[in-house]
mmCIF file of C-alpha atoms in Angstrom:
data_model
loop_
_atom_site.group_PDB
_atom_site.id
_atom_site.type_symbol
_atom_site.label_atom_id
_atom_site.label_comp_id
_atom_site.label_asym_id
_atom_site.label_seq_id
_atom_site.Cartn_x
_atom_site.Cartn_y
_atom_site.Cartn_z
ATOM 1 C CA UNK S 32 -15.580 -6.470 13.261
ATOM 2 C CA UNK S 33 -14.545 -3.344 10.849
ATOM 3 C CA UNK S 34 -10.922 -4.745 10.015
ATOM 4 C CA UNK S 35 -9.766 -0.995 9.258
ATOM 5 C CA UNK S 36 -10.488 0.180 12.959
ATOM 6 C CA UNK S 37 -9.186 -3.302 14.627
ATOM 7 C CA UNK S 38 -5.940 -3.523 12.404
ATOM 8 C CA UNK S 39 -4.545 -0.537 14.517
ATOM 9 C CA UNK S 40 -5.491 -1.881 17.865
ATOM 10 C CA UNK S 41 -5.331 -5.878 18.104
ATOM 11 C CA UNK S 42 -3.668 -7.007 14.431
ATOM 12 C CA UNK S 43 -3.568 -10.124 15.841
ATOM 13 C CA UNK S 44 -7.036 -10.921 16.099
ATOM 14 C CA UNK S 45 -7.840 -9.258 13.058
ATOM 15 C CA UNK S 46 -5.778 -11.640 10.805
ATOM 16 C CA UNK S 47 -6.964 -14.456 12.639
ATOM 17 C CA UNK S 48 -10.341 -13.445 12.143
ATOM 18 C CA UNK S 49 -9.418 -12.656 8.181
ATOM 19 C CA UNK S 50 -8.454 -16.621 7.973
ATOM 20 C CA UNK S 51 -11.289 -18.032 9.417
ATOM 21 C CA UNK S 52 -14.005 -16.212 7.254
ATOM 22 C CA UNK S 53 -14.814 -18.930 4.441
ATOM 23 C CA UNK S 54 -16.609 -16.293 2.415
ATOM 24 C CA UNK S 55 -15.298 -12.444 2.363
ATOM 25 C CA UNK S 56 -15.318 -9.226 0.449
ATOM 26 C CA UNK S 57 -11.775 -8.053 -1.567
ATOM 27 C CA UNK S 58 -10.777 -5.054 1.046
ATOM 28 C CA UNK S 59 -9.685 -2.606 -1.760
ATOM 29 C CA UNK S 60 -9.230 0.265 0.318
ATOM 30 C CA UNK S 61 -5.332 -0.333 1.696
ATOM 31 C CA UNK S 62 -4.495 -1.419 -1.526
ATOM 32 C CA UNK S 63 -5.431 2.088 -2.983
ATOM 33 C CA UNK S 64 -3.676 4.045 -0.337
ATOM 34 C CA UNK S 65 -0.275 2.161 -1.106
ATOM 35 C CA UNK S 66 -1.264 2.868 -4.511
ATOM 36 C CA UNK S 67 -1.401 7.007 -4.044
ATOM 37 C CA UNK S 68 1.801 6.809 -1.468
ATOM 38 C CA UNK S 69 3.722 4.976 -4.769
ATOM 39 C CA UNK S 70 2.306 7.217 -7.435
ATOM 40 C CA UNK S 71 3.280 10.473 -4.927
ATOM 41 C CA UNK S 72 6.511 8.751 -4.164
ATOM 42 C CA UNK S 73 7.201 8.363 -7.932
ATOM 43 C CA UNK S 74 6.107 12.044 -9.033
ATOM 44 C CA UNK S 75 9.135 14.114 -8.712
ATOM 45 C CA UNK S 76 10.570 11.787 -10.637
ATOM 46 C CA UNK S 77 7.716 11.171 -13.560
ATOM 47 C CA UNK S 78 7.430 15.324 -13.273
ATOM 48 C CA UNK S 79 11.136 15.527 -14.303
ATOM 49 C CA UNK S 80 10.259 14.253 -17.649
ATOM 50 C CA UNK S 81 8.036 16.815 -18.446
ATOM 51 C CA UNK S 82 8.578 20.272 -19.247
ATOM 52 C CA UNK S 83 6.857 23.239 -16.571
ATOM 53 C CA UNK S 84 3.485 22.998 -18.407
ATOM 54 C CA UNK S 85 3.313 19.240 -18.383
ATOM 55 C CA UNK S 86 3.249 18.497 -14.505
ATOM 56 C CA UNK S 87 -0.245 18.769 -14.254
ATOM 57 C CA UNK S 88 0.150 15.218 -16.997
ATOM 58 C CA UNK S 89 2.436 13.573 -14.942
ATOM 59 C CA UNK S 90 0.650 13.720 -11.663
ATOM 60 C CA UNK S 91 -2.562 12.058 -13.719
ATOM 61 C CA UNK S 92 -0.201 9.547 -14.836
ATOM 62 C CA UNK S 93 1.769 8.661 -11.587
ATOM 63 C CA UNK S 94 -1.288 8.483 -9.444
ATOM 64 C CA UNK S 95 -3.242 5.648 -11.561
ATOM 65 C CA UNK S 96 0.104 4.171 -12.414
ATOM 66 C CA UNK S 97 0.916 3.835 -8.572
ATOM 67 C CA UNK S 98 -2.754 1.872 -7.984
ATOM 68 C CA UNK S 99 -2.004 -0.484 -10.594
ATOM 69 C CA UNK S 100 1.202 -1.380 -9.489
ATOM 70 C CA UNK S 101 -0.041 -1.725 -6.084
ATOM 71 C CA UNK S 102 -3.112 -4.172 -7.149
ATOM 72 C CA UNK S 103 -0.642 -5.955 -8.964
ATOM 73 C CA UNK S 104 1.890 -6.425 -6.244
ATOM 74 C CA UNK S 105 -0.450 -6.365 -3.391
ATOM 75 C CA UNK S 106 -3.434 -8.543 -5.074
ATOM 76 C CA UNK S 107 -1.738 -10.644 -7.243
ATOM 77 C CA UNK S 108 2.310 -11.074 -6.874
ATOM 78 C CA UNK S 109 2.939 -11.782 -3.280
ATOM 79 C CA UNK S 110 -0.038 -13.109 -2.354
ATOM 80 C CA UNK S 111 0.721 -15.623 -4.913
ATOM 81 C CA UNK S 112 4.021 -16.273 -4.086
ATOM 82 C CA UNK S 113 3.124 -16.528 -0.408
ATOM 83 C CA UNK S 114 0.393 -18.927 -1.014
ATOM 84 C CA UNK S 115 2.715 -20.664 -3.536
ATOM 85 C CA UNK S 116 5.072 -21.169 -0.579
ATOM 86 C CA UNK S 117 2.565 -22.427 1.842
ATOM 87 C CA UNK S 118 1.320 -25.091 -0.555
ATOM 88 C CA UNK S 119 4.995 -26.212 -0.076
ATOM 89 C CA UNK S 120 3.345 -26.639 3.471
ATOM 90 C CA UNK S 121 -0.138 -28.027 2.724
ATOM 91 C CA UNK S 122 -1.265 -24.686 3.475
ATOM 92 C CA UNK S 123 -5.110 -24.257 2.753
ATOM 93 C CA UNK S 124 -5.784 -20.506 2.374
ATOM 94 C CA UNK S 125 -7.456 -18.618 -0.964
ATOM 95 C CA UNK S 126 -6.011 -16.439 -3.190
ATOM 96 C CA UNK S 127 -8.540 -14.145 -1.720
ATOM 97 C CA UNK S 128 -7.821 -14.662 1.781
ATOM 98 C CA UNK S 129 -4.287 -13.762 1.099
ATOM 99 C CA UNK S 130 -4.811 -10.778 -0.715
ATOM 100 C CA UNK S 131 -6.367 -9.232 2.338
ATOM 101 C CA UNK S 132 -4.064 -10.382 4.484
ATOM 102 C CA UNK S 133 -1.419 -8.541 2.208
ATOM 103 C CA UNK S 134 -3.279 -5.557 1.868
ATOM 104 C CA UNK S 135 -3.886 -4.995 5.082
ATOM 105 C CA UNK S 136 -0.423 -5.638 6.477
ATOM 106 C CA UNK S 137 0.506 -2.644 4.421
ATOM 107 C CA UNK S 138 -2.291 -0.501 6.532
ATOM 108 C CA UNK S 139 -0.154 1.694 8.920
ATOM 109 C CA UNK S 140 1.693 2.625 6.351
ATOM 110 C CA UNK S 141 -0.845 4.673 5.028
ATOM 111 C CA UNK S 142 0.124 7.416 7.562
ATOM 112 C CA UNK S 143 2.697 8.435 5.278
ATOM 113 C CA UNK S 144 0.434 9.379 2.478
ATOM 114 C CA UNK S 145 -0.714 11.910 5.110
ATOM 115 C CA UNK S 146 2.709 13.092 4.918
ATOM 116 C CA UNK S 147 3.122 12.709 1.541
ATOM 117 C CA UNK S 148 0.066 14.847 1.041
ATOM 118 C CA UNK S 149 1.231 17.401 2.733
ATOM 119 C CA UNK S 150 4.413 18.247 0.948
ATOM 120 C CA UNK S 151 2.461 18.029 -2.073
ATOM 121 C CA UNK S 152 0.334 20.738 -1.230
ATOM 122 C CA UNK S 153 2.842 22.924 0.141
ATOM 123 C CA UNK S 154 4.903 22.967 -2.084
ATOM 124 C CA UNK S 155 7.948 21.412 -0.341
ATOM 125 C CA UNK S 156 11.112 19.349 -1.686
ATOM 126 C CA UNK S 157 11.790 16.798 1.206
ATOM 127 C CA UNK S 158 15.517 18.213 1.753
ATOM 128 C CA UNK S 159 16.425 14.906 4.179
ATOM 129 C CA UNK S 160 15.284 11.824 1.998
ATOM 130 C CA UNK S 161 17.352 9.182 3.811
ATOM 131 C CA UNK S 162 15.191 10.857 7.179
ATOM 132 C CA UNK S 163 12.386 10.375 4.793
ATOM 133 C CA UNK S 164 13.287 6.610 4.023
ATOM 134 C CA UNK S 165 13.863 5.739 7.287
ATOM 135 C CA UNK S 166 10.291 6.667 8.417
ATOM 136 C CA UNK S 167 9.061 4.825 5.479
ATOM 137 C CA UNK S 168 10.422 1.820 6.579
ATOM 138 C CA UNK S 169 9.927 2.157 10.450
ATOM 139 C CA UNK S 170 6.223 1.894 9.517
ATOM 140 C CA UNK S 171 6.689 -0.571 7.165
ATOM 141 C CA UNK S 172 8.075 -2.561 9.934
#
């Protein structure tokens, strides 16, 4: 089962199946698209810092700096915390196990990078950010 095709149609099955494997590869992939939808999120923002010349810097340093913040958060920090919680529990899942299960609840929200992508290349300020927001967290959801 390819867990990037399945998470769209039955999620269900795919966690399940994600918790049963004893032995399974770190799915990196989800982690690095919530990685480039932070670091394009935080641009505008990093870009402001810089003078006209200089945006070209800050887009090489809010990329990178949005994948580490992701594999922190989404490999390390909540995982953590979640499995913290379930030992509460007598929960018996890996550090490992969760980390995919993380990464790959945050998934569907890669369609906003496609988004995201676009107003980068066009050019565009995002005029209605709360609009903007809202379909952020609708996916999230």
């Amino acid at each position: 089962m390819n867990p990037y095709k399945s998470i769209w149609i039955n999620p269900r099955v795919t966690f399940e199946e994600l918790a049963s494997r004893e032995k399974q590869p770190f799915l990196i992939l989800p982690i690095i698209g919530n990685g480039l939808i932070f670091g394009l999120d935080a641009y505008p923002d990093i870009a402001s810092i810089f003078d006209e010349g200089g945006r070209i810097w800050a887009f090489f340093f809010a990329l990178p700096l949005g994948i580490g913040l992701s594999f922190l958060m989404l490999g390390l920090i909540i995982p953590g915390l979640i499995k913290f919680c379930g030992k509460i529990w007598k929960g018996e899942s890996t550090l490992r196990k969760m980390s995919n299960i993380c990464s790959l609840s945050f998934f569907p929200l890669n369609i906003v990078l496609i988004y995201q992508i676009s107003i980068f290349i066009f050019g565009v300020e995002p005029k209605l950010e709360n609009i903007n927001y809202g379909i952020i967290y609708l996916l999230w959801l």
